[in-house]
Short mmCIF file of C-alpha atoms and ligand atoms in Angstrom, two decimals:
data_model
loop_
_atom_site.label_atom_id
_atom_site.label_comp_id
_atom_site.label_asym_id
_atom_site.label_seq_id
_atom_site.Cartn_x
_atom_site.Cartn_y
_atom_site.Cartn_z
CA UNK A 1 106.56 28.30 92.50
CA UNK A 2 108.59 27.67 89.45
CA UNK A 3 112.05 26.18 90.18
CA UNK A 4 115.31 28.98 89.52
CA UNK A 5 116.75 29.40 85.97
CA UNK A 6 120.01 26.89 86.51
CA UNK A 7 123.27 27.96 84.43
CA UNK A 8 126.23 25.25 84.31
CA UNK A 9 128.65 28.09 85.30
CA UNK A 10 127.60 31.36 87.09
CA UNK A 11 129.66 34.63 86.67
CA UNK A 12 128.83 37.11 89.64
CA UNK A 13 130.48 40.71 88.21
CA UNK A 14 130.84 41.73 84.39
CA UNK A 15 134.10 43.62 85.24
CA UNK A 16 137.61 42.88 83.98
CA UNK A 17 137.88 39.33 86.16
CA UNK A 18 133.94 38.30 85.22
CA UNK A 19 133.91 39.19 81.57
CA UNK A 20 137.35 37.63 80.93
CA UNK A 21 136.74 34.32 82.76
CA UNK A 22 132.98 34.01 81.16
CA UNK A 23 135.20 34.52 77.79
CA UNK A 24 137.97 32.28 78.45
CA UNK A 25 135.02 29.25 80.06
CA UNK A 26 132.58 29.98 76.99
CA UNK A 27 136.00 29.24 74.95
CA UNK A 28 136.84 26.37 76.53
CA UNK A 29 133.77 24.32 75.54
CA UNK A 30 130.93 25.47 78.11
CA UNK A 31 127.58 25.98 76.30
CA UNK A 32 125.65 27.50 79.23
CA UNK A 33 127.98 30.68 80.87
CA UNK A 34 126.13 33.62 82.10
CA UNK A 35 126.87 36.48 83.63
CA UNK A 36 125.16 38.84 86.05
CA UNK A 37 126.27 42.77 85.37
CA UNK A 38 123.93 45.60 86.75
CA UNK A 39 126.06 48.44 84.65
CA UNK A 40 125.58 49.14 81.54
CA UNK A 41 128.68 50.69 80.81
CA UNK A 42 132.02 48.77 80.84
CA UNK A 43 135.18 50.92 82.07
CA UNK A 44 138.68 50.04 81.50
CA UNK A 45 139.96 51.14 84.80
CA UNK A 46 143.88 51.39 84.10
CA UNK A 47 142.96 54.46 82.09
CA UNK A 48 140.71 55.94 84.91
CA UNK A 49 144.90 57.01 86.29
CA UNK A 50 145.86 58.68 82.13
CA UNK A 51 142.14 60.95 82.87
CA UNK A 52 143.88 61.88 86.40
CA UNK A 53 146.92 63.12 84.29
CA UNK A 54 145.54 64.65 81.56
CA UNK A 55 146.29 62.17 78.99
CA UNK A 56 143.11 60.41 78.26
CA UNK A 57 139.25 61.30 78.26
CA UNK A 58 136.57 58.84 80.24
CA UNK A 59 135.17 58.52 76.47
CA UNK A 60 138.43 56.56 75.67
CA UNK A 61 137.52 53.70 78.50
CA UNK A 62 134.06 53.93 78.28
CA UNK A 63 132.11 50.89 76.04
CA UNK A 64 128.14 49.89 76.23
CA UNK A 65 128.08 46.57 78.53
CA UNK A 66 126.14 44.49 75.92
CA UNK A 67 128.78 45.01 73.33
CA UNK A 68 131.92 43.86 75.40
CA UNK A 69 129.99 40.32 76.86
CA UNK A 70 131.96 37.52 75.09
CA UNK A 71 129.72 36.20 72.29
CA UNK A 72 127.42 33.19 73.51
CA UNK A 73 127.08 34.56 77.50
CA UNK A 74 123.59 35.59 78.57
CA UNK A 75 123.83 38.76 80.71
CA UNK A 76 121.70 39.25 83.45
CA UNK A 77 121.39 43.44 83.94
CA UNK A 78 120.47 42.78 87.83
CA UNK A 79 122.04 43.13 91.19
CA UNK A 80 123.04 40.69 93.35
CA UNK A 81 122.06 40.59 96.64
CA UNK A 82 122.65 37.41 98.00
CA UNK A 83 124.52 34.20 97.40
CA UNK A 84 122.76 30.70 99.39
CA UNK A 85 125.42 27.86 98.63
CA UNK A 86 123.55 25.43 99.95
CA UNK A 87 120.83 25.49 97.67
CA UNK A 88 123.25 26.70 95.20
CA UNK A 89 121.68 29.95 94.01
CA UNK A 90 122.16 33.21 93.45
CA UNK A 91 119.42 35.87 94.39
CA UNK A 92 119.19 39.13 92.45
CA UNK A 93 118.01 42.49 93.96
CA UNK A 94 114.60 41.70 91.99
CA UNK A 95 114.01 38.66 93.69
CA UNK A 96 114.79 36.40 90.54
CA UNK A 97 116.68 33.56 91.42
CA UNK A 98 119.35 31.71 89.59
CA UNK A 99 121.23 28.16 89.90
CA UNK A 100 124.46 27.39 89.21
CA UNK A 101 126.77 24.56 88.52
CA UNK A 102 129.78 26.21 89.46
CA UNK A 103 129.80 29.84 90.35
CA UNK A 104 132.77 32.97 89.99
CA UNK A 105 132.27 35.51 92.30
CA UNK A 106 134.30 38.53 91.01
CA UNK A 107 132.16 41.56 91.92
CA UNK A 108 135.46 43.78 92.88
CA UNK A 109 135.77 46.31 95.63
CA UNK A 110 134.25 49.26 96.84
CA UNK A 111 136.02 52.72 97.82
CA UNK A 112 135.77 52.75 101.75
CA UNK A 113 135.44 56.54 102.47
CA UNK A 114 134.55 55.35 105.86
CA UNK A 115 137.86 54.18 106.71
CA UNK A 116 138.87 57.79 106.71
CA UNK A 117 136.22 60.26 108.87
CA UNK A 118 136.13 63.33 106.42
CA UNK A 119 137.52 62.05 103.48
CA UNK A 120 133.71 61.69 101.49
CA UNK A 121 133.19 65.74 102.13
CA UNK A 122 136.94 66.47 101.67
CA UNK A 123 136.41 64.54 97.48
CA UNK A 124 133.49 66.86 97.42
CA UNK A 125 135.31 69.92 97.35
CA UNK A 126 137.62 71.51 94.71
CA UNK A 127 140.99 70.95 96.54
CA UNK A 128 140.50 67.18 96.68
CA UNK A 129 139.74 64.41 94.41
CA UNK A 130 140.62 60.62 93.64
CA UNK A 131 141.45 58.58 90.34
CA UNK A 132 139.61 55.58 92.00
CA UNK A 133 136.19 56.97 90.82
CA UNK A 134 135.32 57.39 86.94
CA UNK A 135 133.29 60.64 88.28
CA UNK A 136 136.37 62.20 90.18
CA UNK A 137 139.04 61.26 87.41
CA UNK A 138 138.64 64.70 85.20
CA UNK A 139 138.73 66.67 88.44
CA UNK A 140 141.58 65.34 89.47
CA UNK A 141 143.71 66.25 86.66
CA UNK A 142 141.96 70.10 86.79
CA UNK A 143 142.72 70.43 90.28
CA UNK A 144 146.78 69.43 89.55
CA UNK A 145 146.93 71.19 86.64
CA UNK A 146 145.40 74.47 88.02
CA UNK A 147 147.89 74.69 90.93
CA UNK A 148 150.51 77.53 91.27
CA UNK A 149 151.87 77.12 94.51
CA UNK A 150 151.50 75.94 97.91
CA UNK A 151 151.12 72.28 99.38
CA UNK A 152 150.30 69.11 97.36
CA UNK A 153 149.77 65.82 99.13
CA UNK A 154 149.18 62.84 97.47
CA UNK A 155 147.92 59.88 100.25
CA UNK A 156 148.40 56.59 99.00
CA UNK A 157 146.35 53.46 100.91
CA UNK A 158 147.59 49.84 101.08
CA UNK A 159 143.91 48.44 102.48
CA UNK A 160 142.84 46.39 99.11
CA UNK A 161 143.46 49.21 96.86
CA UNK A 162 143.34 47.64 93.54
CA UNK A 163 146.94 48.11 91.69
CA UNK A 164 147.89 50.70 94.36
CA UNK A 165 151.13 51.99 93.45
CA UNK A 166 149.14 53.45 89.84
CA UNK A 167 148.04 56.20 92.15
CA UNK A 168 151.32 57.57 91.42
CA UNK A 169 150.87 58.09 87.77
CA UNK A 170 148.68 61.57 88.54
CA UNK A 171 151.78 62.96 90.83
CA UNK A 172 154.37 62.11 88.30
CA UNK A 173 152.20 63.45 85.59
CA UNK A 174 151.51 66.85 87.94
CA UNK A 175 155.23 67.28 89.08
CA UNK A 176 156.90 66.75 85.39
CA UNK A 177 153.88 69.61 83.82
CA UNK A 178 154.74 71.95 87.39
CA UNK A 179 158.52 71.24 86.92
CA UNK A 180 158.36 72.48 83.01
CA UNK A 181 155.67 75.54 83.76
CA UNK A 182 158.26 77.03 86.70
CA UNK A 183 155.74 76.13 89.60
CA UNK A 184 157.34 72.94 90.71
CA UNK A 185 159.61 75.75 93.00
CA UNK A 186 156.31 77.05 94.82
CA UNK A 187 155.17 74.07 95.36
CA UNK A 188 156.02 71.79 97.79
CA UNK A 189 154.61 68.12 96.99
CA UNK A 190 154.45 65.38 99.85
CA UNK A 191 153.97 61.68 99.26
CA UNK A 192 152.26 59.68 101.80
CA UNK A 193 152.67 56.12 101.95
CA UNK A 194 150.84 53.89 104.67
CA UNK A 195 153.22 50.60 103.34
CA UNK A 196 157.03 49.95 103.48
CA UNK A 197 157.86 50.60 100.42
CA UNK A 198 156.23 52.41 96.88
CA UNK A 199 155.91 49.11 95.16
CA UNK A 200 156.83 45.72 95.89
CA UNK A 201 159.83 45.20 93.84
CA UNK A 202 163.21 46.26 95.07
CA UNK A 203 164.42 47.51 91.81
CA UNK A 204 161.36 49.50 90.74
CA UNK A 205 160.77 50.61 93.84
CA UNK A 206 164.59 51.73 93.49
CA UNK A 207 163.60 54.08 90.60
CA UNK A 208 160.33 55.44 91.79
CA UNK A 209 162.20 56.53 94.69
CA UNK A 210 164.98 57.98 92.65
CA UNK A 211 162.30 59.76 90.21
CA UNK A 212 160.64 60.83 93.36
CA UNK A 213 164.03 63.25 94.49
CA UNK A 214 164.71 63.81 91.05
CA UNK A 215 161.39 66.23 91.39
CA UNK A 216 162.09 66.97 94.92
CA UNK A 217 158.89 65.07 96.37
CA UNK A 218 159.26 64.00 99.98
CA UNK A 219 158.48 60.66 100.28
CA UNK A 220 156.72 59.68 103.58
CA UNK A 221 156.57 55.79 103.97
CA UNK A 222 154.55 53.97 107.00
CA UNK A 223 152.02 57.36 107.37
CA UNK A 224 148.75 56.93 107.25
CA UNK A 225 145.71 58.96 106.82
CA UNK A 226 143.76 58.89 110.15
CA UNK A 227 141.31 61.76 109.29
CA UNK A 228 140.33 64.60 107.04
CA UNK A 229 139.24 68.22 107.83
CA UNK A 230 137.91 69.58 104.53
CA UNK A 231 136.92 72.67 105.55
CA UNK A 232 140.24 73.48 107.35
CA UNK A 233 141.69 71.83 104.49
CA UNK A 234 143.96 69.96 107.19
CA UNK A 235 145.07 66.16 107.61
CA UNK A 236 145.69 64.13 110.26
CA UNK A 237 148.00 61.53 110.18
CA UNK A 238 149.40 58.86 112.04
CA UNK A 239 153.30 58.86 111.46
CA UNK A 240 156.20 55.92 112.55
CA UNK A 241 157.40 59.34 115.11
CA UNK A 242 153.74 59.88 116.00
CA UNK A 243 150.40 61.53 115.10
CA UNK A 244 150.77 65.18 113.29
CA UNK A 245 148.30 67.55 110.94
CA UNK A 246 149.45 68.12 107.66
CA UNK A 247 147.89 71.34 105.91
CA UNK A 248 146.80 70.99 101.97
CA UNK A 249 146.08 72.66 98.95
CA UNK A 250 145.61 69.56 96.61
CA UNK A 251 144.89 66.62 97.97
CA UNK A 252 145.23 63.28 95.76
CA UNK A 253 143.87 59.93 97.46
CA UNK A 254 143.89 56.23 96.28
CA UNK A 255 141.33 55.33 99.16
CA UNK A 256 141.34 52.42 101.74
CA UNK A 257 138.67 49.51 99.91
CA UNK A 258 136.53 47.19 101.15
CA UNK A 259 134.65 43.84 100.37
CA UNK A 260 130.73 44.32 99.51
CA UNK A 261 128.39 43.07 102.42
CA UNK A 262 126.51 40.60 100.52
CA UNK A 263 129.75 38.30 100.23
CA UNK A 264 129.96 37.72 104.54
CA UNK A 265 126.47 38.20 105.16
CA UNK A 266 125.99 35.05 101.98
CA UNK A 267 128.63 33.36 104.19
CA UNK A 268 131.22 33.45 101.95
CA UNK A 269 133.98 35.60 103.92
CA UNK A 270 136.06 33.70 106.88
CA UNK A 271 137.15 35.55 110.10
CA UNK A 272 140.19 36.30 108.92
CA UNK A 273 139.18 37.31 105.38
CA UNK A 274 138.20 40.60 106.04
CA UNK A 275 134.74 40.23 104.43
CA UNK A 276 136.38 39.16 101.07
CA UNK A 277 135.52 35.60 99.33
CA UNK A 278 137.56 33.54 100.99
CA UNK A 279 139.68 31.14 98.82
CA UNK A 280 142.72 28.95 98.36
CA UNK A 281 144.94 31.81 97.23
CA UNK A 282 146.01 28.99 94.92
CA UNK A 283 143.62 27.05 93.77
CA UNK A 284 141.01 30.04 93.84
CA UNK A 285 138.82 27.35 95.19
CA UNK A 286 136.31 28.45 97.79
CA UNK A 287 137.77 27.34 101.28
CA UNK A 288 134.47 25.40 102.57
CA UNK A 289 131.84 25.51 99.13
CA UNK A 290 134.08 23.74 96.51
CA UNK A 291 131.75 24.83 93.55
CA UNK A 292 132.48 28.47 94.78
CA UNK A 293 135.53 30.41 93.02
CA UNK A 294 136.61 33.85 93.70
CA UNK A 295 139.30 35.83 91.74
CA UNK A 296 139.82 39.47 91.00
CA UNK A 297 139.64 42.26 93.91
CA UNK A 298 136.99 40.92 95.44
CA UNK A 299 138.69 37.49 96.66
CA UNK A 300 141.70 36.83 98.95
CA UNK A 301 144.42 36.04 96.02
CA UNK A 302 147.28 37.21 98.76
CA UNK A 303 148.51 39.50 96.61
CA UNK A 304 148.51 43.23 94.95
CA UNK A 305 145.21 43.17 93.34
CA UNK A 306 145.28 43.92 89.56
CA UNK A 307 144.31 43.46 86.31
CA UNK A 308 147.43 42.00 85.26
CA UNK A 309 146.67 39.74 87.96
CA UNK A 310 143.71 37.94 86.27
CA UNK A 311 145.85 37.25 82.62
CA UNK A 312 147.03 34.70 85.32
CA UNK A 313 144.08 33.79 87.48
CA UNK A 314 141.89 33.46 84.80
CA UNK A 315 143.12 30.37 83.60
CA UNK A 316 143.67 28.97 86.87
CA UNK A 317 139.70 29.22 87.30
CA UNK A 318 138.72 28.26 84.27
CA UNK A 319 140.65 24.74 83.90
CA UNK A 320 140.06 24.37 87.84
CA UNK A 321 136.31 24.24 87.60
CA UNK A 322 136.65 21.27 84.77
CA UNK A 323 139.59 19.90 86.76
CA UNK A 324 136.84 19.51 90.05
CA UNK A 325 134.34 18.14 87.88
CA UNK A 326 136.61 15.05 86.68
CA UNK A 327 138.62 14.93 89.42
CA UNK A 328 142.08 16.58 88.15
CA UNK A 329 144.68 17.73 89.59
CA UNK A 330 143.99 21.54 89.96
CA UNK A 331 146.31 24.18 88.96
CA UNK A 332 148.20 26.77 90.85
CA UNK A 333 148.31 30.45 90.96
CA UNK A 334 151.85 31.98 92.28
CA UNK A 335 150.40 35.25 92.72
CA UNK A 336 151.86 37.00 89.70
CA UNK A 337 150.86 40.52 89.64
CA UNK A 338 152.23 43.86 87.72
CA UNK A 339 152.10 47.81 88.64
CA UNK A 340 152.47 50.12 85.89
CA UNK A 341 153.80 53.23 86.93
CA UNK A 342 154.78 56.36 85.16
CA UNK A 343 158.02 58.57 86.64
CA UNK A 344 157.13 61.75 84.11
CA UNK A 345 154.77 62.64 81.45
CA UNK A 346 157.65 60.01 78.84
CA UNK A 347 158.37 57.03 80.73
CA UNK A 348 156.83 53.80 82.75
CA UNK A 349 158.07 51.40 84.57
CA UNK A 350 156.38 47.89 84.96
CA UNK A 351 157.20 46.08 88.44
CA UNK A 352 156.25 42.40 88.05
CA UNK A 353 156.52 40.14 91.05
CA UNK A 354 154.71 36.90 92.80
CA UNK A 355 153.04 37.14 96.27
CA UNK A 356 156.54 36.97 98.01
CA UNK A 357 157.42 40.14 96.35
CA UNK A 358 160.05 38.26 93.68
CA UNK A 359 160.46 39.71 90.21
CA UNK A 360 158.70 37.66 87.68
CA UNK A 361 159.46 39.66 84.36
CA UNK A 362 157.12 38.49 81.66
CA UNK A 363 159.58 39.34 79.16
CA UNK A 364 163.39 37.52 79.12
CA UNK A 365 166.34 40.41 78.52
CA UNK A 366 164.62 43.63 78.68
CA UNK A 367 164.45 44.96 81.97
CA UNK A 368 160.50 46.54 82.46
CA UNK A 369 161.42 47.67 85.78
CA UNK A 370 163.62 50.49 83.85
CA UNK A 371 161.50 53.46 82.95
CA UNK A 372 161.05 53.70 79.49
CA UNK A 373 159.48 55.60 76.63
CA UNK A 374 158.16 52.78 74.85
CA UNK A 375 156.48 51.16 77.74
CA UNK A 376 154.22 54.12 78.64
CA UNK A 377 153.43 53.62 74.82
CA UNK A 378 152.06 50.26 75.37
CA UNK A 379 150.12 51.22 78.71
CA UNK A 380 148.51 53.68 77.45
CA UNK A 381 147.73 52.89 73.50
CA UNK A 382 148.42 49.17 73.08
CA UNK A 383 147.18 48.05 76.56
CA UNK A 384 143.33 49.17 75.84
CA UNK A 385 143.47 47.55 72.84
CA UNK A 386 144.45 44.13 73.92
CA UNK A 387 142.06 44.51 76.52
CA UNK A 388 138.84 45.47 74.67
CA UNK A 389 139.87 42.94 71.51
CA UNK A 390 141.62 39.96 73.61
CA UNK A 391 141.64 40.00 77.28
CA UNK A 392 137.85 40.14 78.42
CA UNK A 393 136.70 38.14 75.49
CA UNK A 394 138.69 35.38 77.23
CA UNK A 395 141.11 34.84 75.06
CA UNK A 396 143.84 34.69 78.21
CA UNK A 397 146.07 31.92 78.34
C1 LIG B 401 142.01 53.91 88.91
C2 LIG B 401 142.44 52.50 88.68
C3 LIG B 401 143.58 52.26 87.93
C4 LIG B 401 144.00 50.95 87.73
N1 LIG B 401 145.12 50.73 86.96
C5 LIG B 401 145.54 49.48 86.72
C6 LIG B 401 146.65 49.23 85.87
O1 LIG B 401 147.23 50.15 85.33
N2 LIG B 401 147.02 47.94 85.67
C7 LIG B 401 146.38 46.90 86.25
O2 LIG B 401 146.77 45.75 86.04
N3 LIG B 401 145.31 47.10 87.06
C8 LIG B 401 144.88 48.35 87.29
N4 LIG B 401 143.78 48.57 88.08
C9 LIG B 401 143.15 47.44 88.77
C10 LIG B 401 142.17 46.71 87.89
O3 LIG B 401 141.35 47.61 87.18
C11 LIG B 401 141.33 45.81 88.78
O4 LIG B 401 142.20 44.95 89.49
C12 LIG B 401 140.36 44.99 87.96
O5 LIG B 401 139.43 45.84 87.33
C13 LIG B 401 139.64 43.99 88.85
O6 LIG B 401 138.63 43.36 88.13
P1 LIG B 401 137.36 42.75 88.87
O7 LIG B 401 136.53 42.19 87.80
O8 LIG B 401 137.78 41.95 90.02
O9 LIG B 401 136.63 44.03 89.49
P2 LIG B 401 135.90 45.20 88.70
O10 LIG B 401 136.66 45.54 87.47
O11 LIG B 401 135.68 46.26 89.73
O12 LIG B 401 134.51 44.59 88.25
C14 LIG B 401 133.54 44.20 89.17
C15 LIG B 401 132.19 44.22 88.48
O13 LIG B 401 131.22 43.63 89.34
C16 LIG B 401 130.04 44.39 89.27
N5 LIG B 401 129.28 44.23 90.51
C17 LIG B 401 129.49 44.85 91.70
N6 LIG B 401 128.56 44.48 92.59
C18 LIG B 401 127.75 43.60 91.95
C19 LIG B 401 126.59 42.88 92.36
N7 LIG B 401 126.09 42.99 93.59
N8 LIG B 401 125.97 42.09 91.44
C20 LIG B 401 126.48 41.96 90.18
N9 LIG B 401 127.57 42.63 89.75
C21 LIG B 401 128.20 43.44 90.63
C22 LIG B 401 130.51 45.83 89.06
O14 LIG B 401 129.51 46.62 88.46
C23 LIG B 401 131.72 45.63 88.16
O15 LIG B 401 131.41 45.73 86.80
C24 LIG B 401 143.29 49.86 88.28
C25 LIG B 401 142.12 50.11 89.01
C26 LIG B 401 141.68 51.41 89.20
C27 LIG B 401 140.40 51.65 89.95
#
């Protein structure tokens, strides 16, 4: 038998975290980066929430894989299935087999639909639907925009959802078009939150809350989803005062996620990891294979999972795998991550914080965490661009 195609550094996921640290490693000086991507179409998820509210198409975040891997990676179109650290190789679905130097493993998360009994069939109906799938995204928006009255609850998860709190872009975007047509008054809109709060930064969270009465939506923090009846078109729900059914018309739901198999069953997941790639929230260092990083939604960074997440732990990976190989002192990640949120169909706040739930503006003076005109600008227009041209080519410093 012939001995596995060996690459000096090993990308597992062609997705935001993947693409951008093959980019940013390729950059740096590594002549032998590869990547392993089964899809061969790239999305840029942040807009997957603008196709919930009406203000984008799947077109605009749609690009052909092969034309968005940085320059100079090799992309493998397979699947993998397994990951054997001690022999340091990767195994694709076909059986091929590939050796790395160091390897990323940023293959994100999957929607658990599991995690709530009748939520699959309830998404399968007309009176359902999440932004959390490219395929469910249009639907969303046509089932908000197409209702006239009655109940409209929108069920937000805190189990690994990536960027969470952006499930509140398609309510914000439905109340403000109900409010201006007349039918906000016959229609009574209830938020469901299973966390403490709507984000984690007090003064954001502040002024979601306040945009939230503004448009009379009750706000229901610490309730969680337990179950879904689609054909009753009923909820049940377990509440801080108890359990209770909650009838719907519309139902909008950022899903529970969960880790891929393949990453515990490849021994990669601890017992307290929750089947996620267990690392050094820090360091992004694998906690027991030290050639092993994990970033992105499929690794436990300790924080809110996002995209704006990996401008920072990008970097961190990339000079950490030279600073193992000569014996540097590695670099820290302090959990930075950012929720861009929308409080109508004008204005966005950004909440930046680090893992303790701390404000960490990126910008000095101007305060993001204020709704604004121009900042739903640069979300929606500006933001794609600087992804597609900078951010998963690897220029991310
Ligand atoms: C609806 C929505 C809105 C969002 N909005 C925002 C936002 O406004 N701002 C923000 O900062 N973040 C936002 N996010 C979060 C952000 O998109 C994610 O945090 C980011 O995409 C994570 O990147 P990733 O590479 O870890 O995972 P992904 O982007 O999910 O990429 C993982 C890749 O791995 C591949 N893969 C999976 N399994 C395998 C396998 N077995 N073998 C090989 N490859 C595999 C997948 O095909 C995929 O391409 C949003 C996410 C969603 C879903």
């Amino acid at each position: 038998m012939s001995s596995p195609r060996r690459h000096d550094v090993l990308v597992i996921g062609g997705g935001n975290a993947g693409l951008s640290l093959a980019g940013r490693v390729r950059r740096d000086g590594c002549r032998d980066v590869a990547v392993v991507e089964p899809r061969s179409v790239h999305h840029y998820k942040p807009l997957l929430s603008y196709v919930a509210s009406g203000t984008a198409t799947l077109a605009d975040l749609r690009r052909p894989q092969d034309e968005v891997v940085p320059s100079g990676v090799r992309r493998y179109a397979g699947t993998v299935e397994s990951v054997d650290p001690a022999r340091s190789v990767v195994v694709l679905a076909d059986g091929t087999e590939l050796e790395y130097g160091d390897l990323a493993v940023c293959p994100g998360a999957e929607l658990d639909w599991d995690a709530i009994p009748g939520s699959r069939e309830a998404v399968a109906t007309a009176h359902a639907a999440t932004s959390y799938l490219p395929e469910q995204a249009e639907k969303t928006w046509t089932m908000l925009s197409s209702l006239r009255s009655g109940r409209a609850v929108f069920a937000i998860s805190d189990r690994h959802v990536p960027c969470a709190p952006v499930g509140l872009k398609p309510l914000f975007s439905a109340v403000d078009v109900w409010r201006r047509s007349g039918a906000l008054d016959s229609i009574e809109v209830e938020l469901l939150v299973e966390g403490p709060h709507l984000v984690r930064h007090a003064e954001a969270d502040r002024n979601l809350r306040a945009a939230a009465d503004e448009y009379g939506v009750r706000v229901r923090l610490g309730t969680t989803v337990t179950s879904v009846d689609a054909g009753a078109r009923t909820l049940a729900l377990a509440t801080p005062g108890g359990p209770q059914d909650l009838a719907y018309d519309a139902l909008y739901l950022a899903p529970p996620h969960r880790a891929l198999p393949w990453i515990a069953e490849s021994g990669l997941a601890t017992d307290g990891s929750e089947g996620f790639v267990a690392v050094d929230p820090e360091t992004l260092q694998h906690v027991t294979h030290p050639r092993i990083w994990g970033l992105g939604d499929a690794a436990t960074v300790a924080t809110l999972p996002s995209g704006g997440a990996l401008r920072r732990q990008v970097p961190v990976v990339a000079r950490n795998i030279q600073a193992r190989r000569k014996g540097r002192i590695m670099d820290r990640y302090d959990g930075y991550s950012v929720a861009p949120v929308t409080t109508s169909r004008r204005r966005l706040l950004l909440a930046e914080f680090d893992r303790h739930g701390t404000a960490e503006p990126s910008v000095p003076l101007v305060d993001l965490a204020r709704p604004r005109p121009s900042l739903l600008l640069f979300d929606r227009y500006l933001e794609p661009l600087i992804y597609w041209h900078k951010l998963i080519k690897g220029r991310v410093s």
